[in-house]
CSV table of C-alpha atoms in Angstrom, one decimal:
chain,number,residue,atom,x,y,z
A,1,MET,CA,0.0,0.0,0.0
A,2,ALA,CA,1.4,3.4,-1.0
A,3,TYR,CA,2.3,5.8,1.7
A,4,ASN,CA,-0.3,8.5,1.4
A,5,ARG,CA,-2.1,11.2,3.3
A,6,SER,CA,-4.4,8.7,5.2
A,7,ARG,CA,-1.4,6.7,6.4
A,8,LEU,CA,0.4,9.9,7.4
A,9,ASP,CA,-2.7,10.9,9.4
A,10,ALA,CA,-2.9,7.5,11.1
A,11,ASP,CA,0.8,7.6,12.0
A,12,VAL,CA,0.5,11.1,13.6
A,13,LYS,CA,-2.6,10.0,15.5
A,14,ALA,CA,-0.8,6.9,16.8
A,15,LEU,CA,1.9,9.2,18.4
A,16,ALA,CA,-0.6,11.2,20.5
A,17,GLY,CA,0.5,11.3,24.1
A,18,LEU,CA,3.2,8.6,23.6
A,19,PRO,CA,5.6,8.9,26.6
A,20,VAL,CA,9.3,8.8,25.7
A,21,PHE,CA,12.5,9.8,27.5
A,22,VAL,CA,15.0,11.9,25.6
A,23,ALA,CA,18.5,12.6,27.0
A,24,TYR,CA,21.3,13.8,27.4
A,25,ASN,CA,22.8,16.5,25.1
A,26,ALA,CA,21.0,19.7,24.2
A,27,ASN,CA,22.6,23.0,23.4
A,28,VAL,CA,22.2,26.2,21.5
A,29,ASP,CA,23.4,26.2,17.9
A,30,GLY,CA,24.8,29.4,16.6
A,31,ILE,CA,24.3,29.3,12.8
A,32,VAL,CA,26.8,31.0,10.6
A,33,ARG,CA,26.8,31.1,6.8
A,34,VAL,CA,30.1,30.5,5.2
A,35,ASP,CA,31.0,33.6,3.2
A,36,ALA,CA,33.6,36.3,2.7
A,37,GLU,CA,32.7,38.0,6.0
A,38,LEU,CA,33.4,34.8,7.9
A,39,GLY,CA,36.7,34.4,6.0
A,40,ALA,CA,37.8,37.8,7.1
A,41,ALA,CA,37.1,36.8,10.7
A,42,LEU,CA,39.3,33.6,10.5
A,43,ASP,CA,43.0,33.0,9.9
A,44,ARG,CA,44.0,31.4,6.6
A,45,PRO,CA,44.8,27.7,7.1
A,46,THR,CA,47.9,25.9,5.8
A,47,GLU,CA,46.8,23.9,2.8
A,48,PRO,CA,43.2,24.9,2.8
A,49,GLY,CA,40.9,21.9,2.1
A,50,GLU,CA,43.7,19.3,2.1
A,51,ARG,CA,44.7,19.1,5.8
A,52,ALA,CA,42.4,17.4,8.2
A,53,PRO,CA,41.6,19.3,11.4
A,54,PRO,CA,43.2,18.5,14.8
A,55,SER,CA,41.2,16.5,17.3
A,56,ARG,CA,40.6,19.7,19.3
A,57,LEU,CA,40.1,23.1,17.8
A,58,ALA,CA,42.3,25.7,19.6
A,59,SER,CA,42.4,28.6,17.2
A,60,LYS,CA,40.7,30.4,14.3
A,61,ARG,CA,43.3,28.8,12.0
A,62,ASP,CA,42.2,25.3,13.3
A,63,LEU,CA,38.6,26.3,12.7
A,64,ALA,CA,39.3,27.4,9.1
A,65,THR,CA,41.2,24.2,8.5
A,66,ALA,CA,38.2,22.2,9.7
A,67,ILE,CA,35.6,24.1,7.6
A,68,THR,CA,37.6,24.0,4.4
A,69,HIS,CA,38.4,20.3,4.8
A,70,THR,CA,34.6,19.6,5.3
A,71,MET,CA,33.8,21.7,2.2
A,72,ALA,CA,36.4,19.8,0.2
A,73,THR,CA,35.2,16.3,1.2
A,74,GLY,CA,31.5,17.1,1.1
A,75,GLN,CA,31.0,15.2,4.3
A,76,GLY,CA,29.5,17.0,7.4
A,77,ASP,CA,31.8,16.8,10.4
A,78,GLU,CA,32.0,17.9,14.0
A,79,VAL,CA,35.1,18.6,16.1
A,80,ALA,CA,35.3,19.7,19.7
A,81,MET,CA,36.8,23.0,20.7
A,82,THR,CA,39.1,23.6,23.7
A,83,ASP,CA,37.4,25.4,26.6
A,84,ALA,CA,39.6,28.5,26.0
A,85,PHE,CA,38.8,28.7,22.3
A,86,ALA,CA,35.1,28.1,22.8
A,87,ALA,CA,35.0,31.1,25.2
A,88,ALA,CA,37.1,33.2,22.7
A,89,LEU,CA,34.9,32.4,19.8
A,90,GLU,CA,31.7,33.2,21.7
A,91,ALA,CA,33.2,36.6,22.5
A,92,ASP,CA,34.4,37.4,19.0
A,93,LEU,CA,31.8,35.9,16.6
A,94,GLU,CA,28.1,36.8,16.2
A,95,PRO,CA,25.8,34.0,14.8
A,96,ASP,CA,23.5,34.8,11.9
A,97,SER,CA,20.7,33.0,13.8
A,98,GLN,CA,20.3,30.5,16.7
A,99,GLN,CA,18.3,27.4,17.3
A,100,LEU,CA,18.0,24.6,19.7
A,101,GLY,CA,20.7,22.0,18.9
A,102,GLY,CA,22.2,18.9,20.2
A,103,GLN,CA,20.7,15.5,19.4
A,104,THR,CA,18.5,15.6,22.5
A,105,GLY,CA,17.3,19.2,21.8
A,106,ILE,CA,16.4,18.4,18.2
A,107,MET,CA,14.7,15.1,19.0
A,108,THR,CA,12.8,16.6,21.9
A,109,ASN,CA,11.4,19.4,19.7
A,110,LEU,CA,10.4,17.0,17.0
A,111,VAL,CA,8.7,14.5,19.4
A,112,ALA,CA,6.8,17.3,21.0
A,113,ALA,CA,5.8,18.8,17.7
A,114,LEU,CA,4.4,15.5,16.5
A,115,GLY,CA,2.1,15.3,19.6
A,116,ALA,CA,4.0,12.8,21.7
A,117,ALA,CA,4.8,13.4,25.4
A,118,PRO,CA,8.6,13.7,25.9
A,119,ILE,CA,10.3,13.7,29.2
A,120,ALA,CA,13.6,15.5,28.5
A,121,TYR,CA,16.9,15.9,30.4
A,122,THR,CA,20.1,17.7,29.6
A,123,TYR,CA,23.1,18.5,31.8
A,124,LEU,CA,22.9,22.3,31.3
A,125,LEU,CA,19.5,24.0,30.8
A,126,SER,CA,19.8,27.8,30.7
A,127,GLU,CA,17.1,30.3,30.2
A,128,ARG,CA,18.4,31.0,26.8
A,129,GLN,CA,18.3,27.4,25.9
A,130,ARG,CA,14.9,26.7,27.4
A,131,ALA,CA,13.4,29.5,25.4
A,132,LEU,CA,14.2,27.6,22.2
A,133,PHE,CA,12.0,24.6,23.0
A,134,GLU,CA,9.1,25.1,20.6
A,135,HIS,CA,6.5,23.3,22.7
A,136,PRO,CA,7.5,23.7,26.3
A,137,GLU,CA,4.0,22.9,27.5
A,138,ALA,CA,4.3,19.4,26.0
A,139,ILE,CA,7.6,18.6,27.7
A,140,ARG,CA,8.2,17.4,31.2
A,141,TYR,CA,11.5,17.4,33.2
A,142,PRO,CA,12.5,14.6,35.7
A,143,ALA,CA,13.2,16.4,39.0
A,144,VAL,CA,14.2,14.3,42.0
A,145,GLU,CA,13.0,15.1,45.5
A,146,ASP,CA,13.6,12.8,48.5
A,147,GLY,CA,14.3,9.9,46.2
A,148,ALA,CA,11.2,10.3,44.1
A,149,VAL,CA,11.1,11.5,40.5
A,150,GLN,CA,8.6,14.3,39.9
A,151,PHE,CA,7.7,15.0,36.2
A,152,VAL,CA,7.4,18.8,36.3
A,153,PRO,CA,6.7,21.2,33.4
A,154,LEU,CA,9.8,22.3,31.6
A,155,ARG,CA,9.2,25.9,32.8
A,156,GLU,CA,9.7,24.6,36.4
A,157,ALA,CA,13.0,22.8,35.7
A,158,PRO,CA,16.1,24.2,37.4
A,159,VAL,CA,18.2,26.4,35.2
A,160,ALA,CA,21.9,26.9,34.9
A,161,ASP,CA,23.8,30.2,34.6
A,162,ARG,CA,25.8,29.1,31.5
A,163,THR,CA,24.8,27.9,28.0
A,164,LYS,CA,26.4,25.2,26.0
A,165,LEU,CA,26.9,26.8,22.6
A,166,ASN,CA,27.9,24.9,19.4
A,167,TRP,CA,28.8,26.7,16.2
A,168,VAL,CA,27.2,25.4,12.9
A,169,PHE,CA,28.9,26.7,9.8
A,170,GLU,CA,26.6,26.0,6.8
A,171,PHE,CA,27.5,26.1,3.2
A,172,GLY,CA,26.0,25.1,-0.2
A,173,ALA,CA,27.7,23.4,-3.2
A,174,GLY,CA,29.8,26.0,-4.9
A,175,ASP,CA,30.3,28.2,-1.9
A,176,GLN,CA,34.0,29.1,-1.4
A,177,LEU,CA,36.3,29.8,1.6
A,178,PHE,CA,40.0,30.4,1.2
A,179,GLY,CA,39.8,29.2,-2.4
A,180,VAL,CA,38.1,25.9,-1.5
A,181,ARG,CA,34.8,25.3,-3.3
A,182,ALA,CA,32.2,23.2,-1.4
A,183,SER,CA,31.4,20.0,-3.2
A,184,GLU,CA,28.0,19.4,-1.4
A,185,ASP,CA,25.4,21.2,0.7
A,186,THR,CA,26.4,20.3,4.3
A,187,ARG,CA,27.9,21.8,7.5
A,188,PHE,CA,30.7,21.8,9.9
A,189,ILE,CA,30.1,21.9,13.7
A,190,ALA,CA,32.6,23.4,16.2
A,191,ALA,CA,31.3,21.9,19.4
A,192,SER,CA,31.8,23.1,23.0
A,193,ARG,CA,32.4,20.5,25.7
A,194,PRO,CA,31.5,22.0,29.1
A,195,PRO,CA,32.7,20.0,32.1
A,196,GLU,CA,29.0,19.5,33.1
A,197,PHE,CA,28.6,17.1,30.2
A,198,ASP,CA,30.3,14.3,32.1
A,199,LEU,CA,27.6,11.5,31.8
A,200,THR,CA,26.5,12.0,35.4
A,201,ALA,CA,23.0,13.4,36.1
A,202,GLY,CA,23.1,13.9,39.8
A,203,ASP,CA,20.3,12.4,41.8
A,204,LEU,CA,18.5,11.3,38.6
A,205,ASP,CA,21.1,8.5,38.0
A,206,ALA,CA,20.1,6.6,41.1
A,207,HIS,CA,16.4,6.9,40.4
A,208,VAL,CA,16.2,6.7,36.6
A,209,ASP,CA,14.3,3.4,36.9
A,210,GLN,CA,11.3,5.5,37.9
A,211,VAL,CA,11.5,7.2,34.5
A,212,GLY,CA,11.8,3.9,32.7
A,213,GLU,CA,8.6,2.7,34.4
A,214,VAL,CA,6.4,5.4,32.8
A,215,VAL,CA,7.7,5.6,29.2
A,216,GLU,CA,7.6,3.3,26.2
A,217,GLY,CA,11.2,3.9,25.2
A,218,ALA,CA,14.2,6.3,25.2
A,219,LEU,CA,16.1,8.3,22.7
A,220,LEU,CA,19.6,8.6,24.2
A,221,ALA,CA,22.6,10.5,22.8
A,222,GLY,CA,25.5,12.6,24.0
A,223,TYR,CA,28.0,9.9,25.0
A,224,HIS,CA,30.6,11.5,22.7
A,225,ASN,CA,30.7,14.8,24.7
A,226,LEU,CA,33.5,13.6,27.1
A,227,THR,CA,37.0,15.1,26.8
A,228,PRO,CA,40.3,14.3,28.4
A,229,ASP,CA,40.3,17.7,30.1
A,230,HIS,CA,37.2,16.7,32.2
A,231,VAL,CA,37.9,13.1,32.9
A,232,GLU,CA,40.5,11.8,35.3
A,233,GLY,CA,42.2,8.7,34.0
A,234,SER,CA,40.6,6.7,31.2
A,235,TYR,CA,37.1,7.1,29.8
A,236,ASP,CA,36.1,3.6,30.9
A,237,GLU,CA,35.1,4.4,34.4
A,238,ARG,CA,32.7,7.2,33.3
A,239,LEU,CA,31.3,5.0,30.5
A,240,ARG,CA,30.8,2.1,32.9
A,241,HIS,CA,28.8,4.4,35.1
A,242,ALA,CA,26.7,5.5,32.1
A,243,ARG,CA,26.1,1.8,31.3
A,244,ASP,CA,24.9,1.1,34.8
A,245,VAL,CA,22.5,4.1,34.6
A,246,LEU,CA,21.1,2.7,31.3
A,247,ARG,CA,20.6,-0.7,32.8
A,248,ARG,CA,18.9,0.9,35.8
A,249,PHE,CA,16.6,2.7,33.5
A,250,ARG,CA,15.5,-0.5,31.8
A,251,SER,CA,15.3,-2.5,35.1
A,252,GLY,CA,11.5,-2.2,35.5
A,253,ASP,CA,9.4,-2.6,32.4
A,254,ASP,CA,12.4,-2.9,30.1
A,255,PRO,CA,11.5,0.0,27.8
A,256,LYS,CA,13.2,0.0,24.4
A,257,VAL,CA,16.3,2.2,24.0
A,258,HIS,CA,17.5,3.8,20.8
A,259,ILE,CA,21.1,5.2,21.0
A,260,GLU,CA,21.9,7.8,18.3
A,261,TYR,CA,25.6,7.4,17.5
A,262,ALA,CA,27.7,10.5,16.9
A,263,THR,CA,31.2,10.8,15.6
A,264,THR,CA,34.1,11.9,17.6
A,265,HIS,CA,37.7,12.2,16.5
A,266,ASP,CA,38.9,10.8,19.9
A,267,ASP,CA,39.8,7.2,19.2
A,268,ASP,CA,39.9,6.2,22.8
A,269,LEU,CA,36.4,7.6,23.5
A,270,ARG,CA,34.9,5.9,20.4
A,271,ALA,CA,36.4,2.6,21.6
A,272,SER,CA,34.9,3.1,25.1
A,273,ILE,CA,31.5,3.9,23.7
A,274,TYR,CA,31.6,0.9,21.5
A,275,GLU,CA,32.5,-1.4,24.4
A,276,TRP,CA,30.3,0.0,27.2
A,277,ILE,CA,27.3,1.7,25.7
A,278,LEU,CA,26.3,0.4,22.2
A,279,PRO,CA,25.8,-3.2,23.3
A,280,GLU,CA,23.1,-2.0,25.8
A,281,ALA,CA,20.9,-0.5,23.1
A,282,ASN,CA,17.9,-2.2,21.4
A,283,VAL,CA,18.6,0.1,18.4
A,284,VAL,CA,21.6,1.9,17.2
A,285,GLY,CA,21.2,4.7,14.6
A,286,THR,CA,23.9,5.9,12.3
A,287,ASP,CA,24.6,7.9,9.1
A,288,THR,CA,26.9,6.5,6.4
A,289,ARG,CA,30.0,8.1,7.8
A,290,GLU,CA,29.3,6.9,11.4
A,291,LEU,CA,28.7,3.4,10.0
A,292,ALA,CA,32.1,3.4,8.4
A,293,LEU,CA,33.8,4.6,11.6
A,294,LEU,CA,32.0,1.9,13.6
A,295,CYS,CA,33.2,-0.8,11.2
A,296,ASP,CA,36.8,0.5,11.4
A,297,ASP,CA,36.7,0.6,15.2
A,298,ALA,CA,35.2,-3.0,15.3
A,299,ASP,CA,38.1,-4.1,13.0
A,300,LEU,CA,35.6,-6.1,10.9
A,301,ASP,CA,37.0,-8.1,8.1
A,302,LEU,CA,34.7,-7.0,5.3
A,303,ALA,CA,37.3,-6.9,2.5
A,304,ASP,CA,36.1,-4.5,-0.2
A,305,ASP,CA,32.7,-3.8,1.3
A,306,GLU,CA,33.5,-0.4,2.8
A,307,PRO,CA,30.7,2.1,2.1
A,308,THR,CA,31.7,4.5,-0.6
A,309,GLU,CA,31.2,8.3,-0.5
A,310,GLU,CA,31.4,8.7,-4.3
A,311,THR,CA,29.3,11.0,-6.4
A,312,PRO,CA,27.2,10.2,-8.3
A,313,PHE,CA,25.4,7.7,-6.1
A,314,GLU,CA,25.9,4.0,-7.0
A,315,THR,CA,23.2,1.5,-6.2
A,316,GLY,CA,25.7,-1.1,-5.1
A,317,GLU,CA,26.5,0.9,-2.0
A,318,ILE,CA,23.4,-0.6,-0.4
A,319,LEU,CA,25.1,-4.0,-0.4
A,320,ALA,CA,28.1,-2.7,1.4
A,321,HIS,CA,25.8,-0.9,4.0
A,322,TYR,CA,23.8,-4.1,4.4
A,323,ARG,CA,26.9,-6.3,5.1
A,324,MET,CA,28.3,-3.8,7.5
A,325,LEU,CA,25.1,-3.4,9.4
A,326,ALA,CA,24.6,-7.2,9.6
A,327,ALA,CA,28.2,-7.7,10.9
A,328,LEU,CA,27.9,-4.9,13.4
A,329,ARG,CA,24.5,-6.1,14.7
A,330,GLU,CA,26.0,-9.6,15.3
A,331,GLU,CA,29.2,-8.1,16.9
A,332,LEU,CA,27.3,-5.8,19.2
A,333,GLY,CA,24.5,-8.2,20.0
A,334,VAL,CA,21.9,-5.5,19.5
A,335,GLU,CA,18.4,-6.2,18.2
A,336,CYS,CA,18.5,-3.6,15.4
A,337,ILE,CA,21.0,-1.3,13.8
A,338,ARG,CA,20.2,1.1,10.9
A,339,VAL,CA,21.7,3.7,8.6
A,340,HIS,CA,20.1,6.8,7.1
A,341,ALA,CA,21.7,7.4,3.7
A,342,MET,CA,20.8,10.2,1.3
A,343,GLU,CA,18.8,7.9,-1.0
A,344,TYR,CA,17.3,5.3,1.4
A,345,HIS,CA,16.8,4.1,5.0
A,346,LEU,CA,18.0,0.6,5.9
A,347,ALA,CA,17.6,-1.5,9.0
A,348,VAL,CA,19.0,-4.9,9.9
A,349,LEU,CA,17.2,-6.6,12.8
A,350,ASP,CA,16.8,-9.7,14.9
A,351,SER,CA,14.2,-10.2,17.7
A,352,TYR,CA,13.3,-6.5,17.7
A,353,LEU,CA,9.8,-5.2,17.1
A,354,THR,CA,8.0,-6.6,14.1
A,355,PRO,CA,9.4,-5.8,10.6
A,356,ALA,CA,6.1,-4.2,9.7
A,357,ALA,CA,6.5,-1.8,12.6
A,358,VAL,CA,10.0,-1.0,11.4
A,359,ARG,CA,8.8,-0.4,7.9
A,360,ARG,CA,6.1,1.9,9.1
A,361,GLY,CA,8.7,3.8,11.1
A,362,LEU,CA,11.1,4.2,8.2
A,363,GLU,CA,8.5,5.3,5.7
A,364,PHE,CA,7.3,7.9,8.3
A,365,ALA,CA,10.9,9.0,8.8
A,366,ALA,CA,11.3,9.6,5.0
A,367,VAL,CA,8.4,12.1,5.1
A,368,ASN,CA,9.8,13.8,8.2
A,369,ALA,CA,13.2,14.1,6.6
A,370,ALA,CA,11.7,15.8,3.5
A,371,ALA,CA,9.6,18.1,5.6
A,372,LYS,CA,12.6,19.1,7.7
A,373,ALA,CA,14.6,19.8,4.6
A,374,HIS,CA,11.8,21.7,3.0
A,375,HIS,CA,10.9,23.9,6.0
A,376,GLY,CA,14.2,23.9,7.9
A,377,ASP,CA,12.2,22.9,11.0
A,378,ILE,CA,9.1,20.8,11.9
A,379,THR,CA,6.9,22.7,14.4
A,380,ALA,CA,3.5,20.9,14.0
A,381,PRO,CA,2.1,17.8,12.3
A,382,ASP,CA,0.8,19.9,9.4
A,383,ASP,CA,4.4,20.6,8.4
A,384,LEU,CA,4.7,17.0,7.3
A,385,ASP,CA,2.4,17.7,4.4
A,386,ALA,CA,5.3,19.3,2.6
A,387,GLY,CA,7.3,16.1,3.0
A,388,LEU,CA,4.6,14.0,1.5
A,389,GLN,CA,4.8,16.1,-1.7
A,390,TYR,CA,8.3,15.0,-2.5
A,391,ASP,CA,8.7,11.8,-4.6
A,392,ARG,CA,10.5,8.9,-3.2
A,393,SER,CA,14.1,8.6,-4.6
A,394,ASP,CA,14.3,6.6,-7.8
A,395,ALA,CA,18.0,5.9,-7.0
A,396,GLY,CA,17.0,4.6,-3.6
A,397,ALA,CA,14.3,2.4,-5.0
A,398,ALA,CA,16.7,1.0,-7.5
A,399,ALA,CA,19.2,0.3,-4.7
A,400,ILE,CA,16.6,-1.5,-2.7
A,401,GLU,CA,15.7,-3.6,-5.7
A,402,ARG,CA,19.3,-4.6,-6.0
A,403,LEU,CA,19.5,-5.6,-2.3
A,404,ALA,CA,16.3,-7.6,-2.7
A,405,ASP,CA,17.8,-9.5,-5.6
A,406,HIS,CA,20.9,-10.1,-3.6
A,407,LEU,CA,18.8,-11.6,-0.8
A,408,ASP,CA,16.4,-13.4,-3.1
A,409,GLU,CA,13.5,-11.4,-1.7
A,410,THR,CA,10.8,-9.3,-3.4
A,411,VAL,CA,10.0,-5.6,-3.1
A,412,ASP,CA,6.6,-4.4,-2.2
A,413,ASP,CA,5.7,-0.8,-3.4
A,414,GLY,CA,9.4,0.2,-3.3
A,415,THR,CA,10.1,-1.2,0.1
A,416,LEU,CA,11.8,-4.3,1.3
A,417,CYS,CA,10.4,-5.9,4.5
A,418,THR,CA,11.7,-9.3,5.8
A,419,PRO,CA,12.3,-10.7,9.3
A,420,SER,CA,15.9,-9.5,9.1
A,421,VAL,CA,16.1,-6.5,6.9
A,422,VAL,CA,13.8,-3.5,6.2
A,423,ALA,CA,14.5,-0.7,3.7
A,424,CYS,CA,12.6,2.1,2.1
A,425,PRO,CA,13.5,4.9,-0.3
A,426,ASN,CA,14.1,8.4,1.1
A,427,ARG,CA,12.4,11.5,-0.2
A,428,VAL,CA,15.1,13.8,-1.4
A,429,VAL,CA,14.8,17.6,-1.4
A,430,ASP,CA,17.2,19.1,-4.0
A,431,GLU,CA,17.3,22.6,-2.4
A,432,PRO,CA,16.9,22.1,1.3
A,433,ALA,CA,16.2,25.1,3.6
A,434,GLY,CA,18.4,23.5,6.2
A,435,THR,CA,20.3,20.3,6.8
A,436,VAL,CA,21.3,20.4,10.4
A,437,GLY,CA,19.6,17.7,12.5
A,438,ILE,CA,18.0,15.8,9.6
A,439,GLY,CA,19.6,12.6,10.8
A,440,ASP,CA,18.3,13.1,14.3
A,441,VAL,CA,14.8,13.7,12.9
A,442,VAL,CA,15.0,10.5,10.9
A,443,SER,CA,16.0,8.4,14.0
A,444,ALA,CA,13.5,10.0,16.4
A,445,SER,CA,10.5,9.9,14.0
A,446,SER,CA,11.2,6.3,13.0
A,447,PHE,CA,11.8,5.0,16.6
A,448,VAL,CA,8.8,6.7,18.2
A,449,LEU,CA,6.4,5.5,15.5
A,450,GLU,CA,7.8,2.0,15.9
A,451,LEU,CA,7.0,2.2,19.6
A,452,ALA,CA,3.5,3.5,18.9
A,453,ALA,CA,2.8,0.8,16.3
A,454,ALA,CA,3.9,-1.9,18.7
A,455,ALA,CA,1.8,-0.5,21.5
A,456,GLU,CA,-1.2,0.0,19.1
A,457,ARG,CA,-1.2,-3.7,18.1
A,458,GLY,CA,0.4,-5.3,21.1
A,459,ASP,CA,3.5,-6.0,19.1
A,460,ALA,CA,1.7,-8.8,17.5
A,461,ASP,CA,1.2,-7.7,13.9
A,462,ALA,CA,2.3,-4.0,14.0
């Protein structure tokens, strides 16, 4: 059955009042357009576009190196700043605009806009940041008093004096900086790493099981925010604590947990996240670049099956993505792992929710992605109408046909739905109003609808 307006309405209706926990990383994004004015504010890098950035940005030259490298490669990237440079940049640079950012911020805004009932937590919640939540009346905050978690309105949540500010440098194909021409529409993020983002949530950690008892699932992110400056010794102790908190959250009714993976250039931190956090998830969400990093970190022997980043798109890439997802799912022992690529969404699963529920979630996510790209934001269910107007990717459909042939399966209305693999074409917007957060929108929308579909039908034939 084709995904049409009646199915979209049914999906939105299914989300009404769905309780979901969203944590841990929200911040303010300062949006800056890459242009000559920005170039004048930065220091010219050595070998613009060719040299990769350092693992920590400590100067305007480092920042220019990172932006031009991202423009040259056409792959969005994020690198942490030192505390000193983060403070200096905030004092010297004025954003063109600001919006709520961080995976938790973006996902909370989306879930609330779609009519669900998020419970949200982040380590630093300033007045400036709280003002950027678009539906504060729909969001509750888990406050702990005398060992009991109280779900208070967001406006009553305790606020911090400081704000976590990330800088998002956006550019379109053809834009130039220091002689480097951007090959794709994407962005570079210079991320701050305040010491408060230490994977400890105060009293909530000891009582997070009370949150798990009242929600259908959790969208968790932010494990990549640790830095050596704020951790004594290795990362393992802090990540073990985060793992124990996650297990405590699931100790009651065992709600489903989606962990949205994020890149970090810190090899030790990635290794620790891989060992202590990812195996605890029911679902792991990635983009194509994150998937490649995970496979490299897992040292999987996949020969020539590395995902490619070539343009134009090649349908055979889906076979590489499928093999990598399948190998990682088995290695991590998780129920489901998925990738959101430009042309399609692909999930590999085992003993997760029903394939029909996953298909429903991925098709819904494609509409959400197109609506986000069209508007730049999703503030209400009516905004999804725009996403429905974009055709499904022909290249994505062809790739899915190729995967189906490889697996000796059949495609139904452009989608592949088997007990172990689900795929659907994306809806591609050629001239997006904004690209920041589209991956988070895909993961959040697909996961919450899967939860709603399972709850709707008792996970019998969702």
